[in-house]
Short mmCIF file of C-alpha atoms in Angstrom, two decimals:
data_model
loop_
_atom_site.label_atom_id
_atom_site.label_comp_id
_atom_site.label_asym_id
_atom_site.label_seq_id
_atom_site.Cartn_x
_atom_site.Cartn_y
_atom_site.Cartn_z
CA MET A 55 -100.78 -26.82 52.82
CA PHE A 56 -99.72 -27.84 56.32
CA LYS A 57 -101.22 -27.43 59.77
CA LEU A 58 -99.17 -27.74 62.95
CA LEU A 59 -100.91 -29.49 65.81
CA PRO A 60 -100.02 -29.10 69.54
CA ILE A 61 -96.37 -29.65 70.44
CA ALA A 62 -95.34 -32.12 73.12
CA ALA A 63 -93.30 -30.90 76.09
CA LEU A 64 -89.55 -30.81 75.65
CA LEU A 65 -87.70 -33.60 77.42
CA ALA A 66 -85.21 -32.27 79.95
CA GLY A 67 -81.55 -33.25 80.23
CA PHE A 68 -80.81 -33.88 76.55
CA VAL A 69 -78.58 -32.20 74.02
CA HIS A 70 -81.04 -30.64 71.57
CA ALA A 71 -83.21 -27.65 72.43
CA ALA A 72 -85.72 -28.32 69.65
CA PRO A 73 -89.24 -29.57 70.49
CA ALA A 74 -89.16 -33.31 71.08
CA PHE A 75 -92.24 -33.90 68.95
CA GLU A 76 -94.52 -32.16 66.49
CA LEU A 77 -97.46 -33.57 64.56
CA GLN A 78 -98.12 -32.12 61.13
CA THR A 79 -101.04 -32.85 58.86
CA SER A 80 -100.57 -32.79 55.10
CA GLU A 81 -102.63 -32.32 51.97
CA HIS A 82 -100.05 -34.20 49.93
CA PRO A 83 -101.76 -37.06 48.05
CA ALA A 84 -99.29 -39.59 49.45
CA ILE A 85 -99.03 -38.46 53.10
CA ALA A 86 -101.74 -38.33 55.76
CA SER A 87 -99.60 -36.89 58.56
CA ILE A 88 -96.00 -36.41 59.64
CA GLU A 89 -94.64 -37.16 63.09
CA ARG A 90 -91.58 -34.98 63.51
CA TYR A 91 -89.10 -35.89 66.25
CA ALA A 92 -85.86 -34.23 67.34
CA VAL A 93 -83.70 -37.22 68.21
CA GLN A 94 -82.64 -36.96 71.85
CA SER A 95 -79.19 -38.23 72.80
CA PRO A 96 -78.21 -38.29 76.48
CA SER A 97 -75.06 -36.37 77.36
CA LYS A 98 -73.15 -39.63 77.93
CA GLU A 99 -73.29 -40.09 74.13
CA ASN A 100 -71.49 -36.78 73.51
CA ILE A 101 -68.10 -36.87 71.83
CA PRO A 102 -65.56 -35.15 74.11
CA TYR A 103 -63.73 -32.15 72.71
CA ASN A 104 -60.93 -30.02 74.18
CA GLY A 105 -59.62 -28.38 71.03
CA ALA A 106 -59.13 -24.82 69.88
CA PHE A 107 -62.86 -24.14 69.64
CA VAL A 108 -63.93 -25.64 72.96
CA SER A 109 -65.75 -22.45 73.94
CA ALA A 110 -68.20 -23.09 71.09
CA PHE A 111 -68.65 -26.75 72.12
CA PRO A 112 -68.32 -26.82 75.93
CA LYS A 113 -70.20 -30.13 76.16
CA GLY A 114 -68.46 -31.67 73.18
CA PHE A 115 -70.30 -32.76 70.04
CA GLY A 116 -73.72 -34.33 70.18
CA PHE A 117 -73.86 -37.85 68.77
CA ALA A 118 -75.11 -37.86 65.17
CA PRO A 119 -76.67 -41.24 64.28
CA GLY A 120 -78.34 -40.06 61.07
CA SER A 121 -76.13 -41.67 58.41
CA GLY A 122 -78.20 -44.84 58.14
CA LEU A 123 -81.49 -46.20 59.49
CA ALA A 124 -83.25 -49.58 59.60
CA LEU A 125 -86.29 -50.88 61.44
CA LYS A 126 -85.39 -53.35 64.19
CA LYS A 127 -88.91 -54.08 65.48
CA MET A 128 -92.34 -52.58 66.21
CA ASP A 129 -94.18 -53.32 69.46
CA LYS A 130 -97.91 -53.95 69.63
CA ASP A 131 -98.48 -50.45 71.01
CA GLY A 132 -96.74 -48.93 67.98
CA THR A 133 -93.42 -48.19 69.68
CA LEU A 134 -90.66 -48.39 67.07
CA TYR A 135 -87.06 -49.48 67.48
CA PHE A 136 -84.51 -48.61 64.82
CA TRP A 137 -80.90 -49.43 64.14
CA ALA A 138 -78.97 -46.29 63.19
CA THR A 139 -75.35 -45.46 62.47
CA GLY A 140 -73.13 -42.44 62.73
CA ASP A 141 -70.39 -41.85 60.18
CA ARG A 142 -66.65 -41.24 60.64
CA GLY A 143 -67.12 -38.54 63.27
CA PRO A 144 -66.95 -34.77 63.74
CA ASN A 145 -65.15 -33.43 60.71
CA GLY A 146 -65.41 -30.50 58.36
CA ASP A 147 -64.25 -29.15 55.03
CA ALA A 148 -60.74 -27.80 54.75
CA PRO A 149 -58.67 -26.08 52.07
CA LYS A 150 -56.46 -28.35 49.99
CA VAL A 151 -52.98 -29.05 51.32
CA LEU A 152 -50.01 -28.24 49.11
CA GLU A 153 -47.47 -31.08 49.10
CA GLY A 154 -44.67 -30.23 46.71
CA GLU A 155 -46.47 -29.45 43.48
CA LYS A 156 -49.54 -31.51 44.35
CA LYS A 157 -52.74 -30.20 45.90
CA ARG A 158 -54.36 -32.83 48.12
CA GLU A 159 -57.90 -32.87 49.45
CA ALA A 160 -58.13 -32.43 53.21
CA LYS A 161 -60.58 -32.68 56.09
CA ILE A 162 -60.51 -31.28 59.61
CA PHE A 163 -61.03 -34.01 62.23
CA LEU A 164 -62.01 -32.33 65.48
CA ALA A 165 -62.16 -35.54 67.52
CA PRO A 166 -59.53 -37.76 65.86
CA ASP A 167 -59.85 -40.44 68.55
CA TYR A 168 -63.56 -40.92 67.84
CA ALA A 169 -64.57 -44.53 67.19
CA PRO A 170 -67.46 -44.78 64.67
CA ARG A 171 -70.48 -46.40 66.29
CA PHE A 172 -74.01 -47.59 65.70
CA ALA A 173 -77.03 -47.05 67.91
CA GLU A 174 -80.52 -48.16 68.79
CA ILE A 175 -83.26 -45.52 68.70
CA LYS A 176 -86.60 -45.92 70.46
CA VAL A 177 -89.57 -43.95 69.15
CA THR A 178 -92.40 -43.61 71.66
CA ARG A 179 -95.14 -42.49 69.32
CA LYS A 180 -96.20 -38.86 69.60
CA GLN A 181 -93.74 -38.34 72.46
CA SER A 182 -90.05 -38.76 71.70
CA ALA A 183 -87.26 -40.42 69.74
CA ASP A 184 -84.38 -41.41 72.01
CA VAL A 185 -80.96 -42.95 71.52
CA ILE A 186 -81.09 -45.75 74.10
CA SER A 187 -77.73 -47.41 73.42
CA SER A 188 -74.69 -47.32 71.16
CA LYS A 189 -71.65 -49.46 70.43
CA PRO A 190 -68.39 -48.82 68.57
CA PHE A 191 -67.44 -50.99 65.64
CA LEU A 192 -64.58 -53.36 66.44
CA ILE A 193 -61.98 -54.41 63.87
CA ASP A 194 -59.53 -57.17 64.82
CA GLY A 195 -60.42 -56.68 68.47
CA GLU A 196 -59.79 -52.92 68.50
CA VAL A 197 -62.19 -50.02 68.10
CA ALA A 198 -62.46 -48.70 64.58
CA SER A 199 -61.26 -45.24 63.60
CA GLY A 200 -62.91 -42.61 61.48
CA LEU A 201 -59.59 -41.39 60.08
CA PRO A 202 -58.78 -42.04 56.41
CA LEU A 203 -56.94 -45.17 55.37
CA PRO A 204 -53.22 -45.01 54.49
CA LYS A 205 -52.34 -44.01 50.94
CA GLY A 206 -52.01 -46.94 48.59
CA THR A 207 -54.31 -49.28 50.54
CA VAL A 208 -57.67 -50.51 49.27
CA GLY A 209 -60.29 -47.89 50.06
CA ALA A 210 -57.89 -44.99 50.61
CA THR A 211 -59.43 -41.64 49.66
CA GLY A 212 -56.15 -39.75 49.35
CA GLU A 213 -57.33 -37.15 51.84
CA VAL A 214 -55.06 -35.44 54.33
CA ALA A 215 -56.52 -35.61 57.84
CA LEU A 216 -55.86 -32.44 59.85
CA THR A 217 -56.38 -31.36 63.44
CA ASP A 218 -58.23 -28.14 64.20
CA SER A 219 -54.81 -26.45 64.37
CA LEU A 220 -53.98 -27.74 60.86
CA LYS A 221 -51.49 -30.35 62.04
CA THR A 222 -51.39 -33.53 59.92
CA LEU A 223 -52.87 -36.63 61.51
CA LYS A 224 -51.64 -40.15 60.89
CA ALA A 225 -53.91 -42.32 58.76
CA SER A 226 -55.48 -45.42 60.31
CA THR A 227 -55.54 -48.99 59.02
CA ARG A 228 -58.87 -49.38 60.87
CA GLY A 229 -60.48 -46.37 59.22
CA ILE A 230 -64.17 -46.74 58.33
CA ASP A 231 -66.94 -44.35 57.34
CA PRO A 232 -70.27 -46.13 57.98
CA GLU A 233 -73.18 -44.78 55.92
CA GLY A 234 -75.86 -47.49 55.88
CA ILE A 235 -77.12 -50.21 58.21
CA VAL A 236 -79.62 -53.08 58.09
CA SER A 237 -80.16 -56.37 59.92
CA ASP A 238 -80.49 -59.80 58.31
CA LYS A 239 -82.76 -62.69 59.31
CA ASN A 240 -80.10 -63.95 61.74
CA GLY A 241 -79.93 -60.65 63.60
CA LYS A 242 -76.49 -59.74 62.24
CA LEU A 243 -75.95 -56.31 60.71
CA TRP A 244 -74.78 -55.36 57.24
CA VAL A 245 -73.08 -51.97 57.21
CA ALA A 246 -72.21 -49.93 54.12
CA ASP A 247 -68.88 -48.14 54.28
CA GLU A 248 -68.12 -45.08 52.20
CA TYR A 249 -64.33 -45.33 52.24
CA GLY A 250 -63.70 -48.57 50.39
CA PRO A 251 -66.36 -48.98 49.39
CA PHE A 252 -66.61 -51.79 51.93
CA LEU A 253 -69.52 -53.97 52.94
CA MET A 254 -69.20 -55.12 56.54
CA HIS A 255 -71.00 -57.98 58.29
CA VAL A 256 -71.25 -57.05 61.96
CA ASP A 257 -72.25 -58.81 65.17
CA ALA A 258 -74.98 -56.60 66.63
CA ALA A 259 -74.33 -57.71 70.21
CA SER A 260 -70.63 -56.81 70.27
CA GLY A 261 -70.01 -54.50 67.31
CA LYS A 262 -67.36 -56.91 66.00
CA VAL A 263 -66.81 -56.75 62.24
CA LEU A 264 -67.07 -60.39 61.19
CA LYS A 265 -66.30 -59.84 57.52
CA GLN A 266 -65.28 -56.88 55.39
CA LEU A 267 -65.81 -57.17 51.63
CA ALA A 268 -63.88 -54.83 49.33
CA PRO A 269 -63.42 -54.19 45.60
CA GLY A 270 -61.65 -57.23 44.20
CA LYS A 271 -62.12 -59.04 47.53
CA GLY A 272 -65.70 -60.20 47.50
CA LEU A 273 -67.03 -57.17 45.61
CA PRO A 274 -66.71 -56.26 41.91
CA GLU A 275 -63.31 -54.70 41.27
CA VAL A 276 -64.83 -51.87 39.20
CA LEU A 277 -66.05 -50.32 42.46
CA LYS A 278 -62.49 -49.14 43.13
CA HIS A 279 -63.38 -46.26 40.78
CA ARG A 280 -65.80 -44.76 43.28
CA GLN A 281 -65.34 -41.05 43.85
CA PRO A 282 -63.52 -40.32 47.13
CA ASN A 283 -66.10 -40.16 49.94
CA ARG A 284 -68.76 -41.36 47.51
CA GLY A 285 -68.48 -45.08 48.18
CA PHE A 286 -71.36 -47.15 49.54
CA GLU A 287 -74.07 -44.94 51.00
CA ALA A 288 -76.89 -47.43 51.49
CA VAL A 289 -77.56 -51.10 52.17
CA ALA A 290 -80.69 -53.26 52.20
CA VAL A 291 -81.54 -56.92 52.74
CA THR A 292 -84.43 -58.51 50.84
CA PRO A 293 -86.71 -61.26 52.25
CA ASN A 294 -84.80 -63.88 50.19
CA GLY A 295 -81.60 -62.95 52.06
CA LYS A 296 -79.75 -61.11 49.31
CA VAL A 297 -77.84 -57.95 50.23
CA TYR A 298 -77.93 -54.79 48.11
CA ALA A 299 -75.40 -51.99 48.55
CA MET A 300 -75.62 -48.75 46.61
CA LEU A 301 -72.92 -46.26 45.74
CA GLN A 302 -73.56 -42.67 46.69
CA SER A 303 -72.71 -41.30 43.25
CA THR A 304 -71.44 -42.12 39.80
CA LEU A 305 -68.20 -44.03 39.33
CA ASN A 306 -65.21 -42.04 38.12
CA VAL A 307 -63.61 -44.67 35.87
CA ASP A 308 -60.02 -43.72 35.03
CA GLY A 309 -60.83 -40.26 36.36
CA GLU A 310 -63.10 -39.51 33.39
CA THR A 311 -66.74 -40.41 34.09
CA LYS A 312 -67.93 -38.84 37.34
CA SER A 313 -69.65 -35.91 35.64
CA SER A 314 -71.05 -37.75 32.63
CA ALA A 315 -72.06 -41.26 33.71
CA GLN A 316 -75.81 -41.72 33.33
CA PHE A 317 -76.37 -44.03 36.29
CA ILE A 318 -75.32 -45.08 39.79
CA ARG A 319 -74.45 -48.71 40.49
CA LEU A 320 -76.46 -50.96 42.79
CA VAL A 321 -74.50 -54.05 43.87
CA GLU A 322 -76.28 -57.34 44.57
CA LEU A 323 -74.59 -59.89 46.83
CA ASP A 324 -75.78 -63.40 47.55
CA PRO A 325 -74.16 -64.13 50.94
CA ALA A 326 -74.80 -67.86 50.53
CA THR A 327 -72.66 -68.16 47.39
CA GLY A 328 -70.64 -64.94 47.23
CA ALA A 329 -72.08 -64.23 43.75
CA THR A 330 -72.38 -60.55 42.83
CA ARG A 331 -73.75 -58.45 40.01
CA THR A 332 -74.19 -54.72 39.45
CA LEU A 333 -77.30 -52.98 38.15
CA ALA A 334 -77.80 -49.47 36.80
CA TYR A 335 -80.03 -46.98 38.61
CA PRO A 336 -80.87 -44.23 36.09
CA LEU A 337 -80.30 -40.75 37.46
CA ASP A 338 -82.53 -37.74 36.97
CA VAL A 339 -79.86 -36.58 34.53
CA ASP A 340 -81.66 -33.44 33.40
CA ALA A 341 -82.12 -32.21 36.99
CA TYR A 342 -78.40 -31.63 37.59
CA LYS A 343 -75.72 -29.43 36.10
CA LYS A 344 -73.58 -32.58 35.94
CA THR A 345 -74.50 -36.12 36.89
CA GLY A 346 -71.77 -36.29 39.53
CA ASP A 347 -73.85 -33.89 41.64
CA ALA A 348 -76.46 -36.58 42.28
CA LYS A 349 -76.26 -38.55 45.51
CA ILE A 350 -78.14 -41.48 46.98
CA GLY A 351 -79.30 -40.98 50.57
CA ASP A 352 -80.46 -44.44 51.63
CA LEU A 353 -82.17 -47.60 50.39
CA VAL A 354 -84.72 -49.98 51.95
CA ALA A 355 -86.19 -53.23 50.60
CA ILE A 356 -89.95 -53.57 50.11
CA ASP A 357 -89.84 -57.14 48.74
CA ASP A 358 -87.37 -59.26 46.76
CA THR A 359 -87.16 -56.87 43.81
CA ARG A 360 -88.63 -53.55 44.92
CA PHE A 361 -87.09 -50.88 47.09
CA ALA A 362 -87.57 -47.30 48.23
CA LEU A 363 -84.64 -44.91 47.92
CA ILE A 364 -83.73 -41.25 48.20
CA GLU A 365 -81.97 -39.45 45.37
CA GLN A 366 -80.73 -36.01 46.36
CA GLY A 367 -78.32 -33.19 45.63
CA LYS A 368 -78.24 -29.63 44.37
CA GLY A 369 -80.06 -29.31 41.06
CA LYS A 370 -78.98 -27.16 38.14
CA ASP A 371 -81.50 -24.61 39.43
CA LYS A 372 -79.28 -24.43 42.56
CA LYS A 373 -82.11 -25.78 44.70
CA LEU A 374 -81.67 -28.82 46.92
CA ARG A 375 -83.76 -31.86 46.14
CA ASN A 376 -84.46 -34.93 48.32
CA VAL A 377 -86.64 -37.14 46.14
CA LEU A 378 -88.19 -40.40 47.34
CA TYR A 379 -88.53 -43.08 44.65
CA VAL A 380 -89.83 -46.61 44.50
CA ILE A 381 -87.66 -48.77 42.24
CA ASP A 382 -87.92 -52.27 40.76
CA ILE A 383 -84.85 -54.29 39.80
CA ALA A 384 -86.80 -57.14 38.15
CA GLY A 385 -85.44 -57.64 34.64
CA ALA A 386 -82.51 -55.24 35.08
CA ASP A 387 -79.29 -56.26 33.31
CA ASN A 388 -76.03 -57.16 34.98
CA LEU A 389 -73.70 -54.43 33.75
CA VAL A 390 -71.01 -55.41 31.25
CA ALA A 391 -68.62 -53.53 28.99
CA ILE A 392 -69.96 -51.64 25.98
CA ASP A 393 -67.54 -51.46 23.04
CA GLY A 394 -64.77 -52.64 25.31
CA LYS A 395 -65.24 -49.95 27.97
CA GLU A 396 -67.16 -49.70 31.22
CA PRO A 397 -70.73 -48.54 30.57
CA GLU A 398 -70.06 -45.32 32.51
CA PHE A 399 -68.37 -44.10 29.31
CA ALA A 400 -71.46 -44.80 27.20
CA SER A 401 -73.80 -42.11 25.94
CA LYS A 402 -77.53 -42.12 26.60
CA GLU A 403 -78.05 -43.48 23.10
CA ALA A 404 -75.49 -46.27 23.58
CA LEU A 405 -77.24 -47.29 26.81
CA ALA A 406 -80.62 -47.60 25.11
CA ASN A 407 -80.35 -51.39 24.94
CA VAL A 408 -79.32 -51.78 28.58
CA LYS A 409 -82.22 -52.67 30.84
CA MET A 410 -81.84 -50.40 33.83
CA ILE A 411 -83.68 -50.37 37.14
CA ARG A 412 -87.19 -48.98 36.79
CA LYS A 413 -88.20 -46.08 39.04
CA GLN A 414 -91.32 -44.17 40.03
CA ARG A 415 -91.31 -40.83 41.86
CA VAL A 416 -93.32 -40.64 45.09
CA LEU A 417 -92.46 -37.15 46.38
CA ASP A 418 -89.75 -34.61 47.11
CA LEU A 419 -89.32 -34.27 50.88
CA ARG A 420 -89.04 -30.53 50.38
CA GLU A 421 -92.71 -30.53 49.41
CA LEU A 422 -93.34 -31.57 53.01
CA GLY A 423 -91.19 -28.84 54.56
CA TRP A 424 -87.92 -30.80 54.86
CA LYS A 425 -85.07 -28.32 55.49
CA ALA A 426 -81.97 -30.45 56.09
CA GLU A 427 -79.50 -30.94 53.24
CA LYS A 428 -78.94 -34.66 53.81
CA ALA A 429 -81.72 -37.23 54.11
CA GLU A 430 -79.51 -40.25 54.80
CA GLY A 431 -81.74 -42.54 56.89
CA LEU A 432 -84.65 -44.42 55.31
CA ALA A 433 -86.74 -47.24 56.79
CA LEU A 434 -90.23 -48.67 56.46
CA PHE A 435 -92.72 -49.47 59.20
CA GLU A 436 -96.37 -50.50 59.12
CA ASN A 437 -98.20 -48.00 56.87
CA GLY A 438 -95.33 -45.55 56.97
CA ILE A 439 -91.86 -44.35 56.00
CA ALA A 440 -89.16 -43.17 58.42
CA ILE A 441 -86.67 -40.51 57.31
CA MET A 442 -83.66 -39.18 59.23
CA ASN A 443 -81.06 -36.53 58.43
CA ASP A 444 -77.32 -36.48 58.93
CA ASN A 445 -76.45 -33.23 60.72
CA ASP A 446 -72.67 -33.80 60.54
CA PHE A 447 -72.36 -33.67 64.34
CA GLY A 448 -73.80 -30.15 64.44
CA LEU A 449 -70.70 -28.29 63.28
CA LYS A 450 -69.56 -26.24 60.33
CA THR A 451 -66.11 -25.08 59.28
CA ASP A 452 -65.30 -21.75 57.62
CA LEU A 453 -62.42 -19.34 57.17
CA ALA A 454 -62.18 -16.11 59.16
CA SER A 455 -61.63 -14.19 55.92
CA GLY A 456 -64.94 -15.39 54.53
CA LYS A 457 -63.18 -16.99 51.58
CA ASP A 458 -64.36 -20.32 50.27
CA VAL A 459 -62.13 -23.20 51.38
CA ASP A 460 -61.69 -24.15 47.73
CA ASP A 461 -60.06 -20.80 47.02
CA VAL A 462 -57.08 -21.10 49.38
CA LEU A 463 -54.27 -23.56 50.07
CA ILE A 464 -52.64 -24.79 53.26
CA LYS A 465 -48.86 -24.66 52.91
CA ASP A 466 -46.48 -25.84 55.63
CA GLY A 467 -49.40 -26.07 58.04
CA GLN A 468 -50.41 -22.45 57.53
CA LEU A 469 -53.22 -20.60 55.82
CA PRO A 470 -52.23 -17.64 53.61
CA ASP A 471 -52.40 -13.95 54.55
CA GLY A 472 -52.96 -14.58 58.25
CA ASP A 473 -56.26 -16.32 57.63
CA SER A 474 -57.57 -18.77 60.23
CA LEU A 475 -60.03 -21.62 60.63
CA VAL A 476 -63.39 -21.04 62.28
CA VAL A 477 -65.47 -23.89 63.65
CA ALA A 478 -68.95 -23.11 64.97
CA PRO A 479 -72.21 -24.92 65.78
CA SER A 480 -74.40 -25.36 62.71
CA GLY A 481 -77.63 -25.27 64.71
CA GLU A 482 -78.93 -28.35 62.87
CA ALA A 483 -80.41 -31.12 64.99
CA THR A 484 -80.88 -34.78 64.08
CA ASP A 485 -84.50 -35.09 63.01
CA LEU A 486 -86.53 -38.25 62.52
CA TRP A 487 -89.76 -37.99 60.53
CA LEU A 488 -92.42 -40.66 60.35
CA LEU A 489 -94.49 -40.25 57.20
CA ASN A 490 -97.89 -41.88 57.69
CA LEU A 491 -99.17 -42.92 54.28
CA LYS A 492 -102.57 -42.28 52.72
CA GLN A 493 -101.81 -44.85 50.04
CA PRO A 494 -99.62 -47.96 50.28
CA LEU A 495 -96.28 -47.85 48.49
CA LYS A 496 -97.50 -50.54 46.08
CA ASN A 497 -99.60 -47.80 44.44
CA TYR A 498 -96.32 -46.26 43.29
CA PHE A 499 -94.58 -49.40 42.07
CA PRO A 500 -93.07 -48.88 38.60
CA LYS A 501 -95.34 -50.31 35.93
#
């Protein structure tokens, strides 16, 4: 189905060893060709590391800007410039921590001093994709942190942050987890944050967070029921200036709906008035073992009512899916209670009278040879679609025993039976694909 054309020479002096560029033709009815780039980050962008596994990461961790993507501009010669954002930093899965009788979720933070930052990427067509600058986010004049927020505060996930030696880290009041980025007509950035969920308005020149909206404070209070680490994953701005932020997964209202809710919420904000409403994006319910397995990757506006988005996750057939849809919010209902309860509790039949967002499938990226688990960057350019993956800073965490982290507990800072943590390079690069279209996206607009 695919034919690989000649590969460009690898750029020297960068982190990744993958080819800088490949061109791939396609027989897919939607795609004429694919420009595949390994995003090159200069060593100055590396995150320093001197922890227990330094021998595996002697140059630190390569910067991973693949959590969100937005077109900044396109030059006359076709050179593309994108805004991109990294997330909360190098971290990995950990066993739960036993505190008294309670088992708390935990994460290993290998660079706890890391300040989440956003970047500008330059794509020189058919040559390279390069990180040319980056800036940390600033909150109240200080660099942001990727560490979880203190327990009991708005946006707290309840996670225990651990060092690579399983010592407990202090939570941060400036903790953010950026997962989506887009610029508005004034050149300011809107950034989606997974912790809160928060929606941040950011000065692109300085990285200063000008405004941070939260559930009950500028955003609908129901969003406080987001699943931990499944807050806002995507953000888009339409030509009329409205801002749309999308949750990664279903809400877990009162701890009861994450596996059964039939939709994911899209939040509309009018920055001029502060007015908000939430709309229902219908999941591919039958594709998953439970609806809570579905995740949104990113969202980009096409016009005032139509968007492209990625829905992804492991299907009930245990295969990963990264499906690109075009959606239309025109006519969709603002969500309200059904029989006195949030609509997440409603059955498919009870939701029959709710006008949800319309959707039309374009393709599954895996049909094009996509291998990464997470397609979290999505942007549009002239006659094409840009896709980028989140490689989680190129690391993976395991246990020396080979046991699954969900099967053991950390007690008093120790793993059981002499087990130990193992952190190793994942071998996954940050890839940026440009999908050159055979047909315009309007051919796929929901009817």
